[in-house]
Every structure is written in structure tokens, then in C-alpha cells.
XYZ file of C-alpha atoms in Angstrom:
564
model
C 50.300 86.027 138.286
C 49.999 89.858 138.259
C 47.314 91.488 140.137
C 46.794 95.000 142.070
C 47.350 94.936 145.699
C 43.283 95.136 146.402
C 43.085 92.174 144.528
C 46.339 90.234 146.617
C 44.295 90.571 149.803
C 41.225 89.476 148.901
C 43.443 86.003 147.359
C 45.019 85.974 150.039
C 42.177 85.363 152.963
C 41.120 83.221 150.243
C 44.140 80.909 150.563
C 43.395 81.221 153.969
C 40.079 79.599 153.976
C 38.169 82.706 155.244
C 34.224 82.488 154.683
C 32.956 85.679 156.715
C 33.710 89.332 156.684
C 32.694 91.815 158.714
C 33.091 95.610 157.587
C 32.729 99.148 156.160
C 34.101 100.562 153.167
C 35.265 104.200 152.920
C 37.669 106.057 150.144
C 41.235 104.875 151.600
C 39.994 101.144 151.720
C 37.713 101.176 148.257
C 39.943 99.192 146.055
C 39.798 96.392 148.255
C 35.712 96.384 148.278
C 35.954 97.033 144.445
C 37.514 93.554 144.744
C 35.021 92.473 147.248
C 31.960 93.497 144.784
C 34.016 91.267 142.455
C 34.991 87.875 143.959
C 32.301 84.845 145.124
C 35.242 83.390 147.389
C 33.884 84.460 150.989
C 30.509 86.440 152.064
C 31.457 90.244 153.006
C 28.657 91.626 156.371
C 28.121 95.101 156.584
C 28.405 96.216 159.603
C 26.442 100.084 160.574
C 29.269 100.933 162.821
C 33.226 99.619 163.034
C 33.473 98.857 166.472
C 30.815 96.149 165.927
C 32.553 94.690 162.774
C 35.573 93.904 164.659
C 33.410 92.638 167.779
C 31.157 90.699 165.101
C 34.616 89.106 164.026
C 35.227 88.414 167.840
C 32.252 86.542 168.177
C 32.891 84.248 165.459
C 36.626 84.051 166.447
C 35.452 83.110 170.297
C 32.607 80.898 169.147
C 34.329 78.795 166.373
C 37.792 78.511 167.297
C 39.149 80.178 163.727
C 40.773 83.521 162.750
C 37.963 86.483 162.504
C 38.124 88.839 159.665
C 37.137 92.295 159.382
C 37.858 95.327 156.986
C 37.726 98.714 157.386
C 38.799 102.420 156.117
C 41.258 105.249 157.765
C 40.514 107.817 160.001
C 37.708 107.573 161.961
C 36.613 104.321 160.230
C 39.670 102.794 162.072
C 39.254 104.782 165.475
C 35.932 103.406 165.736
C 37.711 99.931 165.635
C 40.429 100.547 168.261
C 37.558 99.612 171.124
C 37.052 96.392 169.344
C 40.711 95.750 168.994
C 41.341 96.330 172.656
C 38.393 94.224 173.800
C 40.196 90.865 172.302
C 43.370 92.109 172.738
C 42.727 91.847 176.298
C 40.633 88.372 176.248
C 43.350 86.870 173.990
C 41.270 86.446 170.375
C 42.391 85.693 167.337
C 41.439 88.336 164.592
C 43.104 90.008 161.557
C 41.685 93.285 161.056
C 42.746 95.505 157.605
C 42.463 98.867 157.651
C 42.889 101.749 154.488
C 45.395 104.237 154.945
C 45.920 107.493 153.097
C 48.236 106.730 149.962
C 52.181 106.289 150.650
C 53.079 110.397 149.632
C 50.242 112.016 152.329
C 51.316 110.361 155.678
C 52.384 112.777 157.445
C 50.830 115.470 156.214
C 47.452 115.762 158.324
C 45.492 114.251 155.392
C 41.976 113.962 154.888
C 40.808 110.797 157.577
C 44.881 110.284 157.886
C 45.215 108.696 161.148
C 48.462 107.225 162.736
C 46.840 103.932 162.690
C 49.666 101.449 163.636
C 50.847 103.915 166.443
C 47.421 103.836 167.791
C 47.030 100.196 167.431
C 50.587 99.407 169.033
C 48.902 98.600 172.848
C 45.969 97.187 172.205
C 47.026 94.382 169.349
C 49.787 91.411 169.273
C 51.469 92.943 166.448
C 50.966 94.992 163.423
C 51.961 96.217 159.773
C 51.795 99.011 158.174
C 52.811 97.721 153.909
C 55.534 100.118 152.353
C 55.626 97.828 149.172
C 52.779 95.971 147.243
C 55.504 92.706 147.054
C 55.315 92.594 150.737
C 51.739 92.504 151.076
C 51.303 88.510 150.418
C 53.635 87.922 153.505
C 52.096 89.911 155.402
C 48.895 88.470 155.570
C 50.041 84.964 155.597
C 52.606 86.118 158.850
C 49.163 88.048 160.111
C 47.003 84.665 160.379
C 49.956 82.718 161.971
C 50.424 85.423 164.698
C 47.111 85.808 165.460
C 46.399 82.251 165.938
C 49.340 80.310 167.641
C 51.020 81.040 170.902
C 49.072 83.013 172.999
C 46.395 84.419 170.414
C 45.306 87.890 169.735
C 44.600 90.479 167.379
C 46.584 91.503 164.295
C 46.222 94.969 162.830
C 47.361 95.462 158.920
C 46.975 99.189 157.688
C 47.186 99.279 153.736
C 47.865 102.740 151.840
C 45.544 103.399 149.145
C 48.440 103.338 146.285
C 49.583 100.323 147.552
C 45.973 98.731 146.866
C 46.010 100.103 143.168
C 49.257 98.878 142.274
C 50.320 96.125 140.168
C 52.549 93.224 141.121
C 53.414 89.723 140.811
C 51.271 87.350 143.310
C 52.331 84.136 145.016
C 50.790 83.187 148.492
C 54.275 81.954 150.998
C 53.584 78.119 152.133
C 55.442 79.277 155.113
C 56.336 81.501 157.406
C 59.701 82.782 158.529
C 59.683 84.436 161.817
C 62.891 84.037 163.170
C 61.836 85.940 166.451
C 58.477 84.328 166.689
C 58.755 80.823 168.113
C 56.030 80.299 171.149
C 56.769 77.180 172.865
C 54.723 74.480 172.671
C 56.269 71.149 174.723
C 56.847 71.889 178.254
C 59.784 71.095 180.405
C 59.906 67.612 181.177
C 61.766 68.396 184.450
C 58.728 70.728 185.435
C 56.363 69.307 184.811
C 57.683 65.885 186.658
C 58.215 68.508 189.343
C 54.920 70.076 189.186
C 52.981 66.482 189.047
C 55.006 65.345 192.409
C 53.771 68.518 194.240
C 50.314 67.328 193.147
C 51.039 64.340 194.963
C 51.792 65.646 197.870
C 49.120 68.360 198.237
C 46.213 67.785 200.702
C 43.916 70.086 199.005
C 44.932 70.953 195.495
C 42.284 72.793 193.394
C 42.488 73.303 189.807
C 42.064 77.023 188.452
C 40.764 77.125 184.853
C 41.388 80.515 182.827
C 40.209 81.460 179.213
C 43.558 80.294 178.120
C 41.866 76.581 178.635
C 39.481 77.540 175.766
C 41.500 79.189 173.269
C 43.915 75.798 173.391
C 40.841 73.886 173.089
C 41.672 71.335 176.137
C 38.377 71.159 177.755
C 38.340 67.434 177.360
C 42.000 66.716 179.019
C 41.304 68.623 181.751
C 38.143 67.175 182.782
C 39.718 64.025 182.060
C 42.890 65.226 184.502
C 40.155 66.511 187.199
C 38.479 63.068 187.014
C 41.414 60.813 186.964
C 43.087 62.823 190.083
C 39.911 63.721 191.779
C 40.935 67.396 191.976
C 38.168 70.190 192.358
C 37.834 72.628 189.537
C 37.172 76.745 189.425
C 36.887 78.260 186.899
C 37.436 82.113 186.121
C 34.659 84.223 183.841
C 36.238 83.400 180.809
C 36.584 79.622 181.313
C 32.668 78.951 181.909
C 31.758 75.704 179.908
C 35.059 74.010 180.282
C 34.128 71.315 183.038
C 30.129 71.237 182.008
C 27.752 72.996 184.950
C 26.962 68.654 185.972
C 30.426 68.006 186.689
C 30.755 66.824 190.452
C 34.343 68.181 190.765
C 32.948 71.825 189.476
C 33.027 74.116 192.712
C 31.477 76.832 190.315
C 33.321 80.475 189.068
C 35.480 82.131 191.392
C 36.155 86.059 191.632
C 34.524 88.814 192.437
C 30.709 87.591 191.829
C 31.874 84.033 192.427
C 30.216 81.753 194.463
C 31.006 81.396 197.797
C 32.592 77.179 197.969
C 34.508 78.758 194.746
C 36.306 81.797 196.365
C 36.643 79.673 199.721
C 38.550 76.505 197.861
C 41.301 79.620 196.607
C 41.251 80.611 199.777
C 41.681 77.142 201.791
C 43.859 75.401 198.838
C 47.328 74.119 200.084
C 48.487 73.996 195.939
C 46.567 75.947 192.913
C 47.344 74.364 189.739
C 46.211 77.340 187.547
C 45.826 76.465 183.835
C 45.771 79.080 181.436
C 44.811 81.788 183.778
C 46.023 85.102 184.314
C 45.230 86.024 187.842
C 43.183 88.849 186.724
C 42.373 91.254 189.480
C 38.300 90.802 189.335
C 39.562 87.013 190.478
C 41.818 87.509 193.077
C 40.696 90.127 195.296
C 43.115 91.549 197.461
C 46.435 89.893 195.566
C 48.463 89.208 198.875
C 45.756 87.237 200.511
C 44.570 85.154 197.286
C 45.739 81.520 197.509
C 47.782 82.893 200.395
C 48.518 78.964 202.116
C 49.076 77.850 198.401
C 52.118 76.417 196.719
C 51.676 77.364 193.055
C 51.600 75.645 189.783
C 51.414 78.346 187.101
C 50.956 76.396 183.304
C 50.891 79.425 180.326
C 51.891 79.388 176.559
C 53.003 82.991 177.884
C 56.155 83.230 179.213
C 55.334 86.692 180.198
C 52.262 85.887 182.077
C 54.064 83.707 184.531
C 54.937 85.248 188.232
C 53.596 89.114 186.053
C 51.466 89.061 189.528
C 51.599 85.773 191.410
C 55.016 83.878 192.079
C 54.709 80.510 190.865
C 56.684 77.669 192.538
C 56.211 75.896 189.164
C 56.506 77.896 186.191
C 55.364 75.935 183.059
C 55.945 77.076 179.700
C 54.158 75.305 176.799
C 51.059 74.373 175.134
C 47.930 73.740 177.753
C 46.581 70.878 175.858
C 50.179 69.686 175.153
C 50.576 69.906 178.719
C 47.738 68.648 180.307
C 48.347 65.885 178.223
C 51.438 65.311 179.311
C 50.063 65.826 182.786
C 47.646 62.605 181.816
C 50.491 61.038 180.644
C 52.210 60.972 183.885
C 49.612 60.756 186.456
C 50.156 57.152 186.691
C 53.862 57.785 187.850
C 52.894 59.118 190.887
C 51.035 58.045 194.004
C 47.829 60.606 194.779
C 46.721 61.154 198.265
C 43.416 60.599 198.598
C 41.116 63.780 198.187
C 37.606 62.750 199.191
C 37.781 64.679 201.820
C 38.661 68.105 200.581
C 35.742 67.498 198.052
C 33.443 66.774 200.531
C 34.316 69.755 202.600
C 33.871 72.465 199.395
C 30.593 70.569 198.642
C 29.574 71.575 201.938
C 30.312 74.897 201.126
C 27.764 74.814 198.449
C 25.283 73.539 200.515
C 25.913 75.829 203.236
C 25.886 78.682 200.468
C 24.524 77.800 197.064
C 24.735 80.119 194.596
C 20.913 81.802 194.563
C 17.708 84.271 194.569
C 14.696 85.287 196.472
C 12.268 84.727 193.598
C 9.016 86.764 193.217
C 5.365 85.831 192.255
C 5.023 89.477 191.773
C 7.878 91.094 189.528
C 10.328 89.054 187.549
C 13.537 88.800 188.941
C 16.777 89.546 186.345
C 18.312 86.016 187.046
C 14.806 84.200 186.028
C 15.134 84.227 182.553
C 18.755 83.681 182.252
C 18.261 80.113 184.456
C 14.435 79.913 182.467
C 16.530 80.089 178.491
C 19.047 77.569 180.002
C 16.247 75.126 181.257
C 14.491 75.748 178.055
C 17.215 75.980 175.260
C 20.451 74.657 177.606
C 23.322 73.566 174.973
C 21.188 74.327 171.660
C 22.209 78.090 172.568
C 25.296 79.946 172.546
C 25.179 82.752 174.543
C 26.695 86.087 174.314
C 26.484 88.717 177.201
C 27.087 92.971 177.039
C 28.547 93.864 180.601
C 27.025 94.588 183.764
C 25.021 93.161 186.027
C 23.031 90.483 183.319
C 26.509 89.326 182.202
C 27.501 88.523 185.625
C 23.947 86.533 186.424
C 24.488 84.817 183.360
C 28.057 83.789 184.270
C 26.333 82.565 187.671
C 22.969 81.122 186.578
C 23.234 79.877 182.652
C 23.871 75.980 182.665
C 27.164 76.308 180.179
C 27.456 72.671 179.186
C 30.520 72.991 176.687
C 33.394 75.281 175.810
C 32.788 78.129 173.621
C 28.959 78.566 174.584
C 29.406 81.684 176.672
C 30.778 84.828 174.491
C 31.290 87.698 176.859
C 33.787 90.558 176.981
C 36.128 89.949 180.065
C 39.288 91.555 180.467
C 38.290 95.401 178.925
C 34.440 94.948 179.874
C 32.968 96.111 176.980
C 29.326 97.430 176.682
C 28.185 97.436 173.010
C 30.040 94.132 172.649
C 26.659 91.361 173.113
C 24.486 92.050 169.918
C 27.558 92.390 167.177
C 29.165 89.361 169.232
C 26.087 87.439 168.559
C 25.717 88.037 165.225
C 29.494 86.619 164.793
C 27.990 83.518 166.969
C 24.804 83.223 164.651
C 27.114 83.643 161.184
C 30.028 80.818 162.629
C 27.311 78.654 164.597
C 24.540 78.081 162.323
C 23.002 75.246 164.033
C 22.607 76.650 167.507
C 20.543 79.362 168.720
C 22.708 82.591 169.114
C 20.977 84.115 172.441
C 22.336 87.821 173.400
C 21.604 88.610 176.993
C 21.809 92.796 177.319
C 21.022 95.492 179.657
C 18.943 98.572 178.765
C 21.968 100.380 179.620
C 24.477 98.291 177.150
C 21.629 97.880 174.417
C 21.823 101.048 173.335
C 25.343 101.414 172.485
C 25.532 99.579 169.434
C 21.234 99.138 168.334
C 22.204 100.326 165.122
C 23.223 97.018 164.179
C 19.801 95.739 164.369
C 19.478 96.406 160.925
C 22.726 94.246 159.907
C 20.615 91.290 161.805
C 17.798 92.443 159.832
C 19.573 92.583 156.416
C 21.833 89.334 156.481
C 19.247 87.439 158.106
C 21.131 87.008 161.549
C 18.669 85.403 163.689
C 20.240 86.588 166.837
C 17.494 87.224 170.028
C 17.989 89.738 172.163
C 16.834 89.489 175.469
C 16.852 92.640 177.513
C 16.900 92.824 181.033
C 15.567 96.184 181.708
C 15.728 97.563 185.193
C 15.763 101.292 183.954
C 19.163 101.828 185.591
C 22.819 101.486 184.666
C 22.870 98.612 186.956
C 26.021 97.795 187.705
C 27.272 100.995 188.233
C 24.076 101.757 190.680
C 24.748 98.542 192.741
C 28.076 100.451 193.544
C 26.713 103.843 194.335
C 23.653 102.108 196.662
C 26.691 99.858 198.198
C 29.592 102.265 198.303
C 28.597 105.666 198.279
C 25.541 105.911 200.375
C 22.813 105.808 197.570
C 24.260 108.735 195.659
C 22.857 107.840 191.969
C 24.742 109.856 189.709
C 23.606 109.397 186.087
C 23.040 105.753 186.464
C 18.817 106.658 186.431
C 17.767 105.593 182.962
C 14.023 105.499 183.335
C 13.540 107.750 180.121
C 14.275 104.701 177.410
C 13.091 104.215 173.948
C 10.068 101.795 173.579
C 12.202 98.769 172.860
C 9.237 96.332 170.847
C 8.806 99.824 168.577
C 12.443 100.151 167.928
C 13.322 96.375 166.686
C 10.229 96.378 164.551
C 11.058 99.593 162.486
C 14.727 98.095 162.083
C 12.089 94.839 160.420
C 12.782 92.290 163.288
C 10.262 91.050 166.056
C 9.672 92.342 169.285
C 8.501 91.610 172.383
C 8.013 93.483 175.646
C 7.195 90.929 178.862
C 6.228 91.552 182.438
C 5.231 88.181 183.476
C 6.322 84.542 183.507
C 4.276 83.106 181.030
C 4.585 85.959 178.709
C 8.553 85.056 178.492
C 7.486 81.401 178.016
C 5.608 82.443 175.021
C 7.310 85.144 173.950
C 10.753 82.745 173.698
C 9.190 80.202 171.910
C 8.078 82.753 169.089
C 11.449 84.173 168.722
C 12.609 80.678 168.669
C 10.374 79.175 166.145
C 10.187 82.141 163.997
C 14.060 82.530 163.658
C 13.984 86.518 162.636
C 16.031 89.417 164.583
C 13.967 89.045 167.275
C 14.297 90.768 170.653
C 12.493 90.691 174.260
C 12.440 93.511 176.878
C 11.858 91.795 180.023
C 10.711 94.564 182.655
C 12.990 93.024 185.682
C 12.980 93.814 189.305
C 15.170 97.239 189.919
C 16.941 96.801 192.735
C 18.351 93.408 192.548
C 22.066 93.212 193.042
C 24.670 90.488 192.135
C 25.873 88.739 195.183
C 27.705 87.592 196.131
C 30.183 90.036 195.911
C 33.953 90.238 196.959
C 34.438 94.060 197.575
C 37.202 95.462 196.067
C 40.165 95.996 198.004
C 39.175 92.667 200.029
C 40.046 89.152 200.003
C 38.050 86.257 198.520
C 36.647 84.763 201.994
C 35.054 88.432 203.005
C 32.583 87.976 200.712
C 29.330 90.322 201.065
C 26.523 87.484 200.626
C 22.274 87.488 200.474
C 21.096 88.107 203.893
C 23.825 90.266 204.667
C 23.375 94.063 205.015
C 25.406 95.103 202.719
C 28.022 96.552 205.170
């Protein structure tokens, strides 16, 4: 069948089952949304800004487990999508993002919104295209969704000339793909693992550390299974929260930087980490020559290059994590376990010596109260999705994650601006749940335009703003490390945040007490608009604990300490 390349890619995410786009037209991409005004096969979202399409399509990639979409034009139309491209580059998320490009004869030449898009987009995605020829264009995309979603996922960047779009040629969708160069490995060394499962064995105090990677493979269930069976502990890292359930008995809580204290001291006391799908990111480790230091290590990626990039691993495993875990299930009954009671016993201690905590107030409403007051209230009928700072780390600490894929945060670039276009993602992909957006009045503010795409495709995403009038995060640094010097991080001079959601056509709400966030949660709840509640929040709270940087996990700084 002949058709013009405009009308190949919409077909094509067709035949790839895509439902939701996020986007913004502009003149190098307007053949395709010619298309778009013409087809009924998938619903197009418009986005006011690019950066938040491509973090929309994030949070409906990290929420649902599929392939987000999102569409945009050259120039600056793509430049405002690089930050979105790097955020799940760097978390590992599986998107396919198409870009316009100046037609075929003007590259080169400094055109109007010409941008060297796939040179720009070379660090920050898996892999990318940019089409010489309309025939190539069906491969392309069908190669794009394969790349982005198996092996180690990521983000797949397609930049499409404006010629090529209006040209005519025969269509026919591959079956296949034929990547010759492209074969992640799946099954794991038998040898390897049998090697890696007899180290197990002989460990005294074995821990298992859980990374994002334990998402993205969807193996939540075989590992708690694993953890129960063996009666090993579990940590696990930002991007894992959910994966072991916040009741679990074996779950010693997040470890890392803001990690609780029996977390960071089980890395530090382990005789063998069994680290699945993580990356030994430096906000985890602390000081990388003390971290797991009197550990053997068991190092399980689908990333070849991951393994010993930081850490030596004693037992490299290639492969699959589900595949592997359940071959790790598979095995366990080969091998003798010592008995591990103990070691349990001693990190529970830990927690009760240390539990993760606040002073509360009668007074002023502490930031971590209505993080741990939604969970209590809403608990797994929300998914939650966090901008960064200090709210995404008390939500990491104090939300009661009950499953994989309920926490949506920006981990390895740290993006502000990522919460409320993330959420709307969760709210499109997650339909029945309650798509809660935790944000700072620092982070707010950096993508509030897209209010009014909550507004106009009836996203019922709720806001809740934790607003301590400061750049938080940055300020807890200054008061701790630089003897109270606050540079810029003062932001008492805010806009009236109730005002600003209701002229976008949502609901707000502005709370300074208890029961006013009782109430004022329920409305938003019941009335399922745009809704969003400022929540005027102590000032000077700080996330503890805290590993400083440069320091090892056990010299934590914790509450009651001075801060020294």
C-alpha cells in the first residue's frame, strides 16, 4: 500500500499498539499531525511545553510497563526535549520520541529551527536515527520499539526530515527485526550462577540490594519469593521502592544517602551483597571504597557494561533479572543455607534502635505529615509521582509503597519539572488509581504551565505542594555545609498557588492545619478535577538522616545530632 511518510508513522505506532501521545506540533513535524488530525487509531495530548511531553511519556512508560510515545518539531521544539530524554536515559525508560527535522536539502545550512538533533541526542539516548529514505522509515520504527524495550531499556530518538514526511512510498510494517549487533542476553551462565548460589550458602550475613533494574524486568514477585525462601534481608535503592511491599519483615528499608539508618548499616556490616539490578549509583554508596567494604559481591545486570563500571564483583552475572532470579529459585533447593535468624534479628534492632522518623508538631505541619497522612488515607489506590528535593526524598522515606511501579520519581539526572507531567502520564496509563504528585514550591513552578493540559484532557492528577518558601534541598546544604550562607535558595515571594490552579480551571486548595488537609484531600479525591493543595509546611525541617557526601554509609548525620 502506498502512503506518504507522515502517514507510515502514524501506521506504524499503530501496529505497535500505541494508545497515548504526548506532543507539540511545529512546521518541520506538521505532516505527521496532519495525519494525527486524521486517524482515530490512538489519542494525541498536547502538551504546553516539550520537556513535559517526553516526561508525560515517562510517566506512563514507568507506571505501565509499555513503550511511551511522544512527538515533537525541530529546533527548539526538540531542545526543549533533550532534558526529558536525559532524565530516562539515566533511570533506564523505555520511550520512542520523533522529532521533525528541516527537509533533506537544508541540513547543514543553519536553517530556520535546524538543529543537529541526533548529534545532540547521541549521550543522553540508547540509540537513534536520523531517516535518509522514506523506504527506511517502517524499519525504523519497528527496530525503535524493540531497542527501547528489551535489554537494558531506554530512550530512542527518531528525527524525520520534513520531505521525507511528504513523500510517497510503498508501506509494509517488518514482523521482525534484524539487528545483527543487538542481541542482549537473556539466560545467565549456568556455571555462575551455581557459583553465585554456593557463595550464598556460605555467607553469614548476605543482604539483598534491589535497584530500579528489578522494576523495569518486572521481578518483584521472584524476588520476594527468593528473600522469603532464603530468609535474606532486602534494601532497596530510590528507584526500587515498592518491590518488597513497605510490610515485608525481611525489608530493612532504602539505603543511600537519605536512607535509613538499619539500611545503610546492613551494606555496611554484610559479609556478601547480592545486588540485583542495581547500579551502585553514587547517592547509594557513599564513599565507594568503604561501601560493602567486608562484602564478597554478587553483581546480577542485563548490562554487561554495568558490571565491575564501579564495584568489582566476585560474581558477575549477565542475563535477564527475572530469568535469573528464577533460576536462582530454581536452585535454592540444591544448596544447604546457613541459618540467618540472627543477622535479621540484629538489623531489626537497628530499626528499633533508629527508626526512620519526625518530631511532629501540634503547631505547624511538618513536610513528612502529609506524605505518611495520603499513604494512611489512599495507600495502594495511589500512584505517586515526586519532583526532586527534599518532598521526593520524604516520600521515598515515609509513603507506604505497597507494589512495584507506584512511586514515579526522577532518580539518576534529578529532575525538577519532572512530578506534574509524570503524573499526568500516571493518570492517562493508570486510570483506576489515583495519580498523586507530591512537589515543592521550588519544583512546581518549572513546568505549571501544564496545568492547563490537566485541565483540557481531563487529567485528574492532585498536586500536593509542600511549600516551605525555600529551595529546600539546596538550603539544607547551605545551613549544613556552608555556615547558613542562603544564596538564592529564599523563595518567600511565590505566586498565590489556590489563584493560579483555578484560572488554569482546576481546584485549589491552600491548608495550614491538619484537618484542613483531611478535608481538603477528600475533595480533590471525590471531585476527580486538576486539583492541587499548597500545604504551608514547617521551614526548616531537613531530611535525615543523611550520609554526607564524601563519607561512608555508617557516618550517618541522624535527628538529635548537631549537625556537625
Amino acid at each position: 500500500m502506498k502512503m506518504t511518510g507522515a502517514k507510515m508513522v502514524i501506521e506504524s505506532l499503530h501496529q505497535e499498539g500505541v494508545k497515548t501521545v504526548f506532543g507539540y506540533p511545529g512546521g518541520a513535524i506538521m505532516n505527521v499531525y496532519d495525519e494525527i488530525y486524521k486517524q482515530n487509531y490512538f489519542e494525541h495530548i498536547l502538551n504546553r511545553h516539550e520537556q513535559a511531553s517526553i516526561h508525560a511519556a515517562e510517566g506512563y512508560a514507568r507506571s505501565t510497563g509499555k513503550v511511551g510515545v511522544a512527538i515533537v518539531t525541530s529546533g527548539p521544539g526538540f531542545t526543549n526535549a533533550v532534558t526529558g530524554l536525559a532524565t530516562a536515559y539515566m533511570d533506564s525508560i523505555p520511550l520512542v520520541v520523533i522529532s521533525g527535522q528541516v527537509p533533506t536539502a537544508i541540513i547543514g545550512t543553519d536553517g530556520f529551527q535546524e538543529i543537529d538533533a541526533v548529534g545532540i541526542s547521541r549521550p543522553c539516548t540508547k540509540h537513534n536515527y536520523l531517516v535518509n529514505k522514506i523506504e527506511d522509515l517502517p524499519r525504523i520504527i519497528k527496530e525503535a520499539f524493540h531497542i527501547a524495550s528489551t535489554g537494558r531499556p531506554g530512550p530512542v530518538h527518531i528525527d524525520i526530515p520534513k520531505d521525507i514526511t511528504a513523500q510517497v512510498a510503498n508501506f509494509e510494517y517488518p514482523k521482525e527485526v534484524n539487528l545483527p549487533t543487538y542481541k542482549p542476553t537473556v539466560k545467565y551462565n549456568k556455571r555462575q550462577l551455581k557459583k553465585a548460589m554456593t557463595a550464598i550458602s556460605k555467607a553469614k550475613k548476605p543482604l539483598l540490594y534491589v535497584g530500579g533494574g528489578a522494576i523495569l524486568a518486572n521481578c518483584g514477585h521472584e524476588i520476594r519469593e527468593f528473600a522469603k525462601k532464603a530468609n535474606i534481608p532486602v534494601v532497596e535503592t530510590l528507584m526500587a521502592r515498592g518491590i518488597m511491599g513497605h510490610d515485608n519483615p525481611l525489608l530493612i528499608g532504602m539505603l543511600g544517602m537519605h536512607g535509613e539508618f538499619a539500611a545503610n548499616m546492613a551494606a555496611y556490616e554484610t559479609d556478601l551483597l547480592i545486588s540485583l539490578g542495581a547500579r551502585f549509583d553514587d547517592r547509594v554508596t557513599g564513599r565507594l571504597d568503604e561501601f560493602a567494604s567486608k562484602a564478597k559481591v554478587i553483581h546480577v545486570d542485563i548490562d554487561p557494561a554495568t558490571i565491575e563500571k564501579l564495584v568489582k564483583a566476585d560474581y558477575p552475572i549477565v542475563g535477564d533479572l527475572k530469568v535469573t532470579v528464577e533460576g536462582m529459585l530454581s536452585t535454592l533447593g540444591e544448596f544447604e543455607l546457613n541459618d540467618y535468624s540472627n543477622w535479621v534479628a540484629l538489623l531489626n534492632e537497628y530499626r528499633e534502635k533508629e527508626p526512620l522518623r519526625y518530631i511532629d508538631s501540634n503547631t505547624v505541619i511538618k513536610p513528612q505529615w502529609p506524605i505518611q497522612r495520603v499513604g494512611e488515607i489512599l495507600g495502594s489506590k495511589a500512584i505517586v509521582s515526586t519532583d526532586v528535593g527534599q518532598h521526593q526524598m520524604w516520600t521515598a522515606q515515609f509513603y507506604p509503597f505497597s507494589f512495584p511501579r507506584q512511586f514515579i520519581t526522577s532518580g539518576g539526572l534529578g529532575t525538577m519539572g519532572f512530578g506534574l507531567p509524570a503524573a499526568m502520564g500516571v493518570a492517562k496509563g493508570n486510570p483506576d488509581k489515583v495519580s498523586i504528585n507530591f512537589s515543592g514550591d521550588g519544583s512546581i513552578l518549572m513546568n505549571i504551565q501544564e496545568l492547563m493540559t490537566c485541565v483540557e484532557s481531563n487529567l485528574p492528577v492532585i498536586t500536593i505542594i509542600l511549600n516551605n518558601n525555600y529551595l529546600g534541598m539546596v538550603r539544607q546544604w547551605q545551613t549544613m555545609f556552608y555556615e547558613n550562607r542562603l544564596s538564592e535558595t529564599d523563595l518567600s515571594m511565590q505566586p498565590d498557588f489556590k489563584m493560579l490552579i483555578e484560572a488554569f480551571g482546576g481546584i485549589g486548595y491552600r491548608v495550614t492545619t491538619k484537618d484542613e488537609f483531611d478535608k481538603a484531600l477528600k475533595d480533590a479525591v471525590d471531585k476527580k478535577k486538576p486539583a492541587m493543595i499548597e500545604v504551608i509546611v514547617e521551614r526548616n525541617e531537613e531530611v535525615l538522616p543523611m550520609v554526607p557526601n564524601g563519607h561512608a554509609l555508617n557516618e550517618m548525620t541522624l535527628i538529635g545530632d548537631n549537625n556537625e
